[in-house]
XYZ file of C-alpha atoms in Angstrom:
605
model
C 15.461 21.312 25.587
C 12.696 19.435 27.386
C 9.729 21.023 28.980
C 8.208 20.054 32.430
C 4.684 20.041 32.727
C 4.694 23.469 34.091
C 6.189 24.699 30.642
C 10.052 25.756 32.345
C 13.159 24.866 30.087
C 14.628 21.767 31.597
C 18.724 22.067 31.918
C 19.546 19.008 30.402
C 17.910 17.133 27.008
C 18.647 13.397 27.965
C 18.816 11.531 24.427
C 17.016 8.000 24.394
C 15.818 5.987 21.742
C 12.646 5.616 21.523
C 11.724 8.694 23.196
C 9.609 8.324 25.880
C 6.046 9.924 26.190
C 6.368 11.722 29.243
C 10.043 12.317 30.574
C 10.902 15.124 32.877
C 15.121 15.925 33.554
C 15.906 16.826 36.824
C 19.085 18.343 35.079
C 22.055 16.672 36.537
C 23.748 13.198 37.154
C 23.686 11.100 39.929
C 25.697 8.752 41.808
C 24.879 5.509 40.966
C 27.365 3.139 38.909
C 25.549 0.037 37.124
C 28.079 -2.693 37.548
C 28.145 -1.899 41.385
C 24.393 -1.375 41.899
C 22.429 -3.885 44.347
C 18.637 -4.035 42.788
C 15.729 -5.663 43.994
C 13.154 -7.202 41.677
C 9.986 -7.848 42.738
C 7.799 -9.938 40.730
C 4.215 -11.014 41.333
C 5.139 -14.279 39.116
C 8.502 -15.375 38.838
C 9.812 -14.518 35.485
C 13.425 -15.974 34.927
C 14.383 -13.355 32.173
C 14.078 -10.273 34.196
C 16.432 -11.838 36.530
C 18.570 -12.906 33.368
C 18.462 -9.471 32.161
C 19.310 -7.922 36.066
C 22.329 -10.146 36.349
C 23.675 -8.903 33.391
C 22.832 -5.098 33.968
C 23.924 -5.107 37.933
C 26.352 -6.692 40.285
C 23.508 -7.961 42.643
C 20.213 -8.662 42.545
C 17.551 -9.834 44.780
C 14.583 -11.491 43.899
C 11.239 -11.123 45.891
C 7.463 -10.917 46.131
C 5.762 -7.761 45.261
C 4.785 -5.776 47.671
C 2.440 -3.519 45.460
C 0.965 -6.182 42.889
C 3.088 -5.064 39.484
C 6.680 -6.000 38.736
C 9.708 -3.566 39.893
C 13.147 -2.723 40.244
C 14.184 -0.559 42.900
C 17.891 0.492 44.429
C 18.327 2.429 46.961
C 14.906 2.526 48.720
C 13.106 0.565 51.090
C 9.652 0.407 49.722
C 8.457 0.953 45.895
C 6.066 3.668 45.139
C 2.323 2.769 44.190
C 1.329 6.259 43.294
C 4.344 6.039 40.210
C 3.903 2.742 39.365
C 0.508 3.511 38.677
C 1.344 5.904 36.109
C 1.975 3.348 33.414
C -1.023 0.689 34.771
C -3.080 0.222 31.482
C -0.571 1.248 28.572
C 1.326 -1.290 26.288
C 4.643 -2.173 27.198
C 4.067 0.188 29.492
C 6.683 1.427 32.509
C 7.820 4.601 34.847
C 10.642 5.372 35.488
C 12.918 7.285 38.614
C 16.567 8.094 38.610
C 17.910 10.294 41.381
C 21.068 10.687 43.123
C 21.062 7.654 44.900
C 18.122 5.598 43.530
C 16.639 4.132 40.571
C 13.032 3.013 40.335
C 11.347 1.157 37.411
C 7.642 -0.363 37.367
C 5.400 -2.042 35.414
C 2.653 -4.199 35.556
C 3.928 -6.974 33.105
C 7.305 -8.725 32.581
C 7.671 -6.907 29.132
C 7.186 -3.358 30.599
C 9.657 -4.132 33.565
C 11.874 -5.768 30.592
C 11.604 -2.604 28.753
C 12.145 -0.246 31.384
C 15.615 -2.357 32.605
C 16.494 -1.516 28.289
C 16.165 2.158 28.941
C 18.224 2.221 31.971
C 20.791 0.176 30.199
C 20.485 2.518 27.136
C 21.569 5.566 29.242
C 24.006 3.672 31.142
C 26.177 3.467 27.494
C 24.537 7.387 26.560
C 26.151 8.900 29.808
C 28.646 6.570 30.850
C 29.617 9.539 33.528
C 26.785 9.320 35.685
C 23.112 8.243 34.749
C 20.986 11.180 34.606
C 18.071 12.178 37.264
C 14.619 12.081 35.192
C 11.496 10.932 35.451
C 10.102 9.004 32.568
C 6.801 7.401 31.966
C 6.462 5.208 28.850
C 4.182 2.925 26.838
C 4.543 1.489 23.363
C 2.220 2.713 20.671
C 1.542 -0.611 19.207
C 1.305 -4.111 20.522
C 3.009 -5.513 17.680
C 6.660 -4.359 16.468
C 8.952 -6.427 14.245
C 12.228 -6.182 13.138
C 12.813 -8.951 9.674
C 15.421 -11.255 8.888
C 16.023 -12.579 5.344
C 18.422 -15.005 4.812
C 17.872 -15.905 1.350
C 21.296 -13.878 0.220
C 23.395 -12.451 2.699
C 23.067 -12.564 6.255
C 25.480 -11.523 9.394
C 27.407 -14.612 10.541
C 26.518 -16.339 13.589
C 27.538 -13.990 16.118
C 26.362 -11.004 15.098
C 22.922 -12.570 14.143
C 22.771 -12.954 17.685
C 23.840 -9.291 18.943
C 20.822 -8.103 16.109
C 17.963 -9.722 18.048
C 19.642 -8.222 21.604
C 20.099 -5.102 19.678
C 16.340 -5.219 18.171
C 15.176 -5.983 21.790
C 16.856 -2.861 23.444
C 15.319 -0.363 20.850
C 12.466 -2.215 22.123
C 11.342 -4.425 19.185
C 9.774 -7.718 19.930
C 8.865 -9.440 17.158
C 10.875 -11.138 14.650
C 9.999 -12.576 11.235
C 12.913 -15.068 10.221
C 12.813 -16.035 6.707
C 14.897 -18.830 7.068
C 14.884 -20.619 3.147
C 17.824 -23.636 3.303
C 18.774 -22.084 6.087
C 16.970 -23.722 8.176
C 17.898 -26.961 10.187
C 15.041 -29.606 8.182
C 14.769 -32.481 10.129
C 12.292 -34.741 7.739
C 13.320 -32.767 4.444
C 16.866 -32.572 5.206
C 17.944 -32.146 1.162
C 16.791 -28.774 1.803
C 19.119 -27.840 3.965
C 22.189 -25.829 2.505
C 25.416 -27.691 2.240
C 27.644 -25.228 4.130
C 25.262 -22.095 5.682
C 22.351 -24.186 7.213
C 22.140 -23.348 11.060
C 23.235 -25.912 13.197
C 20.869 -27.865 15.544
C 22.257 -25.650 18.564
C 22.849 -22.535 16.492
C 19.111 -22.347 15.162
C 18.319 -23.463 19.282
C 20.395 -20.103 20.617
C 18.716 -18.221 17.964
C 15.382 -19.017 19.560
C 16.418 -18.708 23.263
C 17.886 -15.557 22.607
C 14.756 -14.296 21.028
C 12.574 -15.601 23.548
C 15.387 -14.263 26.825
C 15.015 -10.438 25.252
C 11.361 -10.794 25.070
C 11.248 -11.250 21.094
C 8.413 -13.422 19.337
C 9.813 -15.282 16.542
C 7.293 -15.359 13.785
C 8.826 -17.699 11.077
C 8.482 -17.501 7.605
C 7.698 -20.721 5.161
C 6.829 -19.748 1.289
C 4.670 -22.267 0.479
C 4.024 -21.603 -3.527
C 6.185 -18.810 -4.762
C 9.683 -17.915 -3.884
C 10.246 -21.780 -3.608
C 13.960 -21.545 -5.752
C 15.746 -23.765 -3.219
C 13.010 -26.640 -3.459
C 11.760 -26.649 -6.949
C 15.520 -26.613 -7.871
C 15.933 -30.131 -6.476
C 14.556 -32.624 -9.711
C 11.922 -34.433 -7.544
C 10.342 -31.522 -7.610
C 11.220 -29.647 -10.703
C 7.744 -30.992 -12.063
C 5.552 -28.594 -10.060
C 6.613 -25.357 -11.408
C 3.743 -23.346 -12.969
C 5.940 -23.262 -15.999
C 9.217 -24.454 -16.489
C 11.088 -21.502 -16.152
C 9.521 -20.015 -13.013
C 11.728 -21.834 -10.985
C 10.540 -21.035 -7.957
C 6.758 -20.272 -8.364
C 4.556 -24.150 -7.526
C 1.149 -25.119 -9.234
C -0.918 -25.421 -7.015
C -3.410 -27.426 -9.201
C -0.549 -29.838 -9.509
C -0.690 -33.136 -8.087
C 1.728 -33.761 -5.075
C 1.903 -29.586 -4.523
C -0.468 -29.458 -1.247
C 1.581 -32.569 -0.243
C 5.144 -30.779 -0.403
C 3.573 -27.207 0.888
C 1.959 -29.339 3.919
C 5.404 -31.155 4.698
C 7.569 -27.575 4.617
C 5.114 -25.734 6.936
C 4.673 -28.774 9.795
C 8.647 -28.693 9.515
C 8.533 -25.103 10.106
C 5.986 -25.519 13.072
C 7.542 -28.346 14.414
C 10.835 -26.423 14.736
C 8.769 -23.734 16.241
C 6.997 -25.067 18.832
C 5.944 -21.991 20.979
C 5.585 -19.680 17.798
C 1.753 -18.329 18.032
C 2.384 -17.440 14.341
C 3.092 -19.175 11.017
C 3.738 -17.038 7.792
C 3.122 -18.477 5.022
C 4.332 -16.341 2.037
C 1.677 -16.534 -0.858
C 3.654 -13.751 -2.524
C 4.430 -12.529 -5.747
C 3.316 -16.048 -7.496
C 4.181 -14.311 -11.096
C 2.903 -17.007 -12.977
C 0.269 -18.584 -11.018
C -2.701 -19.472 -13.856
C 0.314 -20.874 -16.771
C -0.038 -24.184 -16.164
C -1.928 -26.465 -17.808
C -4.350 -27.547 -14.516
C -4.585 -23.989 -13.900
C -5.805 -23.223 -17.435
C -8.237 -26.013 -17.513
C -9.452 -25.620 -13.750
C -12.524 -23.267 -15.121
C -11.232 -20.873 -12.384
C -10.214 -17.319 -12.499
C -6.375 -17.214 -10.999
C -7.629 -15.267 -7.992
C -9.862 -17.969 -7.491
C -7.083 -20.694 -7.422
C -5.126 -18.553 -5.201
C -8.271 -18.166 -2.352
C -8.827 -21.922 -2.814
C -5.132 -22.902 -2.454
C -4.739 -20.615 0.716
C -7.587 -21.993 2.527
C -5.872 -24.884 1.686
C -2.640 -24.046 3.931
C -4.700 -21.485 6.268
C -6.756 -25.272 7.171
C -2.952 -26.441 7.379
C -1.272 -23.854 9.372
C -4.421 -24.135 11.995
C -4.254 -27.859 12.236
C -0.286 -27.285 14.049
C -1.633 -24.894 16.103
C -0.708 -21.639 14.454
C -2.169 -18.307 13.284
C -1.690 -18.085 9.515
C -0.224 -15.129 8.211
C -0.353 -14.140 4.261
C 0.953 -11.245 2.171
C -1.404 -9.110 0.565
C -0.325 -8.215 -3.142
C -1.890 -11.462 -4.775
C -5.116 -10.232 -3.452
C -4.839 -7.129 -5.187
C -7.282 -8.007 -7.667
C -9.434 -10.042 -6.201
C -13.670 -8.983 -6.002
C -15.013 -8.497 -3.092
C -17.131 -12.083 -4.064
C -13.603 -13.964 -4.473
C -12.288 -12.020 -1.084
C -15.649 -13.474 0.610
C -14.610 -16.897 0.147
C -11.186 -16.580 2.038
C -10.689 -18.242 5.462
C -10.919 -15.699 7.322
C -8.581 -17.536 10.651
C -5.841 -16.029 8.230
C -3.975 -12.529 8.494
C -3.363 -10.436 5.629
C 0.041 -8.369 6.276
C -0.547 -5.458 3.701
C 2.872 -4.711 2.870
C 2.900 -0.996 0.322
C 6.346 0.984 0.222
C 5.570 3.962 -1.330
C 6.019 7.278 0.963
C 3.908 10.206 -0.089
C 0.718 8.112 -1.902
C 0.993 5.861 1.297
C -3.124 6.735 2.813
C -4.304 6.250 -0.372
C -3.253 2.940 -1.079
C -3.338 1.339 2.389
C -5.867 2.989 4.081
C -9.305 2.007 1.344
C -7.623 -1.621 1.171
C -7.209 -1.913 5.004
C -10.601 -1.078 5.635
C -12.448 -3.202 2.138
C -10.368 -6.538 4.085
C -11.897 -5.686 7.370
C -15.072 -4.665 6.210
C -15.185 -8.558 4.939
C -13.929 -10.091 8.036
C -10.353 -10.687 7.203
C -7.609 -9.470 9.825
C -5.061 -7.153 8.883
C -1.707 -6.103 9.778
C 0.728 -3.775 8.255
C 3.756 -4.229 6.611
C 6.566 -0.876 5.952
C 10.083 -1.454 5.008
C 13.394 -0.710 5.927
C 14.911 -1.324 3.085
C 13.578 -2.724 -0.069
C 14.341 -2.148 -4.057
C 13.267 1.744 -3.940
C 14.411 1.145 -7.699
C 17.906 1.086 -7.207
C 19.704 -1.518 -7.404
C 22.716 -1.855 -5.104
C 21.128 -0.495 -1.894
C 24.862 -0.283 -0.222
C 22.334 1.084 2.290
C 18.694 2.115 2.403
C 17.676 4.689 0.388
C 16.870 6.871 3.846
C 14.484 9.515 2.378
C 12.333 7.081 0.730
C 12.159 4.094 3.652
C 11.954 7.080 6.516
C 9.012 8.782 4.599
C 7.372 5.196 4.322
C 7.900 4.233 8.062
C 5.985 7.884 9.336
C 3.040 6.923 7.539
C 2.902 3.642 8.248
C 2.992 4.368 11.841
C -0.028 6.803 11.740
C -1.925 4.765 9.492
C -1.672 1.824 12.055
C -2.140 4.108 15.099
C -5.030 5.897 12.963
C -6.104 2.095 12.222
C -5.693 0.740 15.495
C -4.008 -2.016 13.687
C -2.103 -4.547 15.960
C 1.073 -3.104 14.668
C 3.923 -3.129 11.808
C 6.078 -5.937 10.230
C 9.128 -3.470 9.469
C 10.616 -5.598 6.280
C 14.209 -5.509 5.391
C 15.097 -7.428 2.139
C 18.484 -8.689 1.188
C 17.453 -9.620 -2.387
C 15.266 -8.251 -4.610
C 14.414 -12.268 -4.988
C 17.212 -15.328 -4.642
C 18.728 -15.097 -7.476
C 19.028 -11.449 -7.052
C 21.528 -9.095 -6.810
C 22.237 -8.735 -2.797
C 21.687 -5.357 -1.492
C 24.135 -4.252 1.332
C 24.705 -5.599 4.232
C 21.906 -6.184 7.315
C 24.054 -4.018 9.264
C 24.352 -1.354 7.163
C 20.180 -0.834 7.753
C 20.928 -0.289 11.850
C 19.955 3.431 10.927
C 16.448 2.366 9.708
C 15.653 -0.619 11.523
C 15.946 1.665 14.861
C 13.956 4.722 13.120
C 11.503 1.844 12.392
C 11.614 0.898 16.239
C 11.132 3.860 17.614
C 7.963 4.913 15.234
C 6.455 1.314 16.429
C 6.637 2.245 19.701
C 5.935 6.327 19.369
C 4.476 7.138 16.356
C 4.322 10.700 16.638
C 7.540 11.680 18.913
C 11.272 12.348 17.908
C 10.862 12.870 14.539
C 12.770 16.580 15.093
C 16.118 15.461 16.603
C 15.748 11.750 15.438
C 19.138 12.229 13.508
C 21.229 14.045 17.077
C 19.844 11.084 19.281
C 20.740 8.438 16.618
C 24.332 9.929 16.625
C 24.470 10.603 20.522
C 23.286 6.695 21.343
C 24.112 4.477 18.865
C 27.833 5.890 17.642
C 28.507 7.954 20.894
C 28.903 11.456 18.852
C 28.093 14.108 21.151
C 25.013 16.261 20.125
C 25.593 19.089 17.895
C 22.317 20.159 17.017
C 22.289 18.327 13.403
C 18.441 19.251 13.208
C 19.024 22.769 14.268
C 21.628 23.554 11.769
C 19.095 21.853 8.751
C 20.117 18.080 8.498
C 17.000 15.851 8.169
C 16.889 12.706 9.587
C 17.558 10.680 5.524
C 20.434 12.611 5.726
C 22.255 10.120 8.076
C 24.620 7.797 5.454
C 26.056 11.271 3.617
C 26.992 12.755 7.478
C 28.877 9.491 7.966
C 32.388 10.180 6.709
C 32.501 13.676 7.721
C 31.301 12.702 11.471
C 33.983 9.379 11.160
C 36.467 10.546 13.476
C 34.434 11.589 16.424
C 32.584 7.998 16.611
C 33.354 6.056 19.095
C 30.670 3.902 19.244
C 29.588 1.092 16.552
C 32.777 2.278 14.833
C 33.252 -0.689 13.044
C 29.419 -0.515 11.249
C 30.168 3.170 10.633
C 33.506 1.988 8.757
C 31.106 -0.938 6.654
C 28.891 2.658 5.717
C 32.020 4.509 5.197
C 33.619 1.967 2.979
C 30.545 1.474 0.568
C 30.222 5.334 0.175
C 33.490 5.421 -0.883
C 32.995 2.168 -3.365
C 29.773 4.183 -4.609
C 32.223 7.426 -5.555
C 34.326 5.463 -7.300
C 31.778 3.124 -9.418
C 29.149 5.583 -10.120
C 30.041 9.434 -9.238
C 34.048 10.265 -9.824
C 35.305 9.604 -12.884
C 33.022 6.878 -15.007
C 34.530 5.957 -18.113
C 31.618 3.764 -19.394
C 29.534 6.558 -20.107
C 32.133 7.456 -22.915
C 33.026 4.190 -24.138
C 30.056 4.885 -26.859
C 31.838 7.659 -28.510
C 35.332 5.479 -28.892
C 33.388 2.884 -30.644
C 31.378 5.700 -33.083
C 34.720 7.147 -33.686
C 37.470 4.573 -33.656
C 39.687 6.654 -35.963
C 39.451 9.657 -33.290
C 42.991 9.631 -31.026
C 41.193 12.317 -28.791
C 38.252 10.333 -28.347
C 40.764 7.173 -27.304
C 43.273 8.825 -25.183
C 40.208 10.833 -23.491
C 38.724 7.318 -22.502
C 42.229 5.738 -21.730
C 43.125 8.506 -18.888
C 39.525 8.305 -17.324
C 39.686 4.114 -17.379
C 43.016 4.513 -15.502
C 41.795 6.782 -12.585
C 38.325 4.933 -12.388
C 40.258 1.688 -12.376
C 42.450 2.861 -9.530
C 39.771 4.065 -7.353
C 38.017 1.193 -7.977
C 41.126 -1.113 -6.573
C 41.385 0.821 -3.948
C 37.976 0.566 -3.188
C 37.750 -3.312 -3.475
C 40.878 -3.503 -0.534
C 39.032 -1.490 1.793
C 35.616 -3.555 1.075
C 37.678 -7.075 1.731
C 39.083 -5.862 4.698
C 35.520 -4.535 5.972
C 33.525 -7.518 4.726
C 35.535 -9.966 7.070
C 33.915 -8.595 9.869
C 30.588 -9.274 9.159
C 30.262 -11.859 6.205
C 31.397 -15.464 6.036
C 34.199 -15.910 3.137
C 31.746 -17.277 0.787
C 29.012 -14.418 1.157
C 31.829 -11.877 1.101
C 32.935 -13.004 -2.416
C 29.246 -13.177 -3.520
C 29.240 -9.913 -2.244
C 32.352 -8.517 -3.873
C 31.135 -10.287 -7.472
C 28.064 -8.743 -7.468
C 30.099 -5.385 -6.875
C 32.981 -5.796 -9.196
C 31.446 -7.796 -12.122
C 29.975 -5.201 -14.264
C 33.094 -2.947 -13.715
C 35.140 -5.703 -14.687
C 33.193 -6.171 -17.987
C 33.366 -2.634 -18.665
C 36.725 -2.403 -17.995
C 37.429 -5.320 -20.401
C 35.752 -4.190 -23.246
C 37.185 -0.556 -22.853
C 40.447 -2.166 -23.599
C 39.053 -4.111 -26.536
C 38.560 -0.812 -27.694
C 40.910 0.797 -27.312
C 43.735 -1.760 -28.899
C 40.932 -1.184 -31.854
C 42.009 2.238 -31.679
C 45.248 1.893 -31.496
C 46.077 2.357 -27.930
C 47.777 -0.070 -25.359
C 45.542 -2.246 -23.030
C 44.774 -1.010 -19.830
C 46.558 -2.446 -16.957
């Protein structure tokens, strides 16, 4: 239940993601209908993508000069109302909100809050498609910067539904978004780089950036410039500048002709970004940085070649008008004399995934970067190794405990905001976790912790249900479910979704693929004993029944994941996808029949 401001029990607890700050129920519905709504926006500069985003919401919409010196929507009045637009004047992304029986009322005093305030709206609109309910709402973001992450080194949705993620992103009210593009991207000098068959398209990569930019969402693009370079140093013009031979994708940077080939990948990237304030440049997890033969003769510590080599690209990235952005971890170990030599026009994202030991790493490196003049951002995760492997989907408990006290530390920190990360790879060559749908659950806890880092953590799990599959509330909290406890509620709660039904089936599927790989029955575990004991029929005809069971589940598993994986994956990524699933099994289930025909026993079919 909500509580007013005089402390009564509201009638009616109106679910909406993020929660607002302040939001008061007037406990019924009214009588408005969006698609037959006629809105007014007033604007005190005209901004095209409110009006965008209006057409889309309502059937008409008017456009006109504010009459109260802040941006608004109004229906069904004839003047807006300074005293509640006032409410939000000074906050973030901030906006109030009126619905009543036959009005609706949003202000702001920038395009974003307006934009924001429009997302709620639309948000209930889909919540209570009945009859949007009569509240009052006033609302401002907790941090400045919020960012949703795309890697598309792996697996990434096709085209489409790349698309519907940054409109998705935008109405949980995300707007920032890191792209790390690899050979994805659309190279126009270097165009060798560019993948034979999954590179963007001139006008695809263009409609990714409109979209962005018509919901409000600052690209940030990502170029590695010295590690995680596996699709350029695989190409033999450039197989000479590994630090060794076998770090394929880790560059010397002592090397001569490495500044050369970083310089040319991030003026491509700017180039293709033209209105991007931001450049990231990578500088990560450079494994072998110091091997080489330069680097061993430089006289130089390797911290000291990776602070010279930065200022290198930070000198680089400022020349094409961009603020650099670096990773942290190669920093780690660098004194306080090395750290006082680093440009300090660069931004160090301090990215740390841990949950309960969170404050005590970030909190003494945060403030020994500052207290040398280096920026700092953070950087949480939505889904990242968490030592397991697969990650079918994130491992909840882990990546929710990480995003709470990321969000406090930044609030606590009065940091600009949070870089929520979601990896697809452990690395390139990696095994792909699960699908960038299949994170929806985090990336939106993420969102809503960006924006309010201290509100809905309670019923987190009821809204999630109510708004994003439709599942009216049942009072998950109430009865003990915790918000990690999301994926293993999903094929109980199946049949009353009817919203996002087809993500909820992608979840539903890989639970059921995890059962039969790695909880039912799991014949590996005994194929030990049947090679100890070849001579043993129990032993064989023990391991024979449970290789038959496991093997059917397994098929029947595989169907289902085909049949899901079409939605979402290209045919190519879905049989990466299904290989990296089915491969070990396959093994195992190959040398379990080796076994037993060693034994005695017929092959397995």
């Amino acid at each position: 239940m909500l509580r007013s401001m005089y402390g009564m029990e509201e009638v009616m607890r109106i679910h909406i993601i993020p929660e607002p700050k302040y939001m008061v129920s007037e406990g019924n519905d009214s009588k408005l209908c969006m698609k037959t709504m006629q809105v007014r926006i007033g604007m005190t500069d005209t901004e095209e993508r409110l009006l965008l985003c209006g057409r889309e919401l309502f059937e008409t919409v008017k456009e006109e000069e504010s009459q109260i010196r802040c941006y608004y929507l109004i229906c069904g009045l004839q003047q807006p109302d300074q005293v509640l637009a006032a409410r939000s004047f000074g906050r973030t992304d901030g906006y109030s909100l009126r619905i009543e029986e036959e009005s609706l009322e949003i202000y702001s005093e920038t395009a974003h809050g307006l934009f924001y305030g429009m997302m709620t709206v639309k948000q209930l609109s889909e919540t209570y498609p009945a009859g949007l309910p009569c509240l009052v709402a006033v609302d401002w973001a907790d941090m400045s910067l919020r960012s949703d992450y795309m890697d598309l080194r792996t697996l990434y949705p096709i085209y489409d539904n790349i698309l519907e993620s940054i409109r998705r992103a935008a109405s949980f009210k995300l707007n920032t978004l890191v792209i790390e593009y690899e050979d994805k991207l659309p190279f126009q000098t270097m165009k060798f780089l560019r993948h034979p068959d999954q590179c963007f398209t001139e006008e695809q990569f263009k409609e990714i950036q409109k979209t962005a930019y018509d919901h409000f969402i600052t690209v940030i693009p990502l170029q590695q410039s010295f590690g995680h370079l596996e699709y350029v140093l695989k190409h033999k013009t450039y197989q000479y500048l590994r630090e060794t031979a076998q770090a394929v994708g880790e560059m010397c940077p002592l090397r001569e002709g490495a500044l050369e080939v970083s310089r040319a990948l991030l003026t491509e990237m700017a180039e293709l970004h033209p209105d991007a304030k931001w450049l990231h440049m990578g500088c990560d997890e450079v494994w072998s940085l110091g091997s080489s033969r330069e680097c061993r003769e430089s006289a130089m510590t390797r911290e000291q070649i990776f602070i010279e080599y930065v200022n290198q690209l930070t000198e680089i990235g400022c020349s094409l008008g961009k603020k650099p952005i670096i990773w942290h971890d190669m920093m780690e170990k660098c004194s306080d004399e090395d750290l006082a030599h680093l440009d300090k026009r660069v931004t160090v994202a301090v990215w740390i995934y841990s949950g309960n030991n969170l404050a005590e790493q970030a909190v003494p490196l945060i403030r020994r970067l500052r207290a040398l003049g280096i920026q700092v951002i953070g950087a949480s995760s939505v889904r990242c190794y968490d030592f397991y492997g697969d990650q079918n989907y994130p491992v909840a408990a882990k990546r929710i405990a990480n995003l709470d006290r990321w969000s406090k530390i930044a609030v606590e920190e009065q940091l600009e905001g949070l870089i929520n990360t979601n990896w697809a790879s452990p690395f390139s060559f990696g095994k792909p976790y699960g699908l960038y749908e299949s994170a929806y659950y985090t990336i939106i806890y993420g969102a809503e912790r960006c924006w309010s880092e201290d509100k809905g953590k309670e019923d987190f799990l009821d809204r999630f249900f109510h708004v994003f599959h439709g599942v009216e509330p049942e009072g998950l909290a109430e009865r003990g479910y915790l918000a990690e406890d999301y994926y293993r509620l999903i094929p109980n709660l199946m049949p009353r979704i009817c919203r996002n039904r087809t993500i909820a089936r992608l979840l539903e599927v890989m639970i059921q693929y995890e059962e039969a790989a790695f909880v039912g029955v799991t014949p590996h575990h005994q194929m030990f004993r049947c090679a100890m004991f070849p001579d043993r029929e129990e032993e064989a005809l023990s391991l024979k029944d449970k290789e038959e069971r496991a093997l059917k589940a397994l098929t029947e598993a595989k169907v289902q994941m085909e049949e899901i994986l079409a939605e979402f994956l290209t045919p190519p990524m879905a049989e990466l996808f299904l290989q990296s699933r089915f491969y070990v099994p396959k093994l195992y289930e190959k040398e379990i029949s080796r076994l037993l025909k060693a034994a005695g026993q017929k092959e397995t079919k």
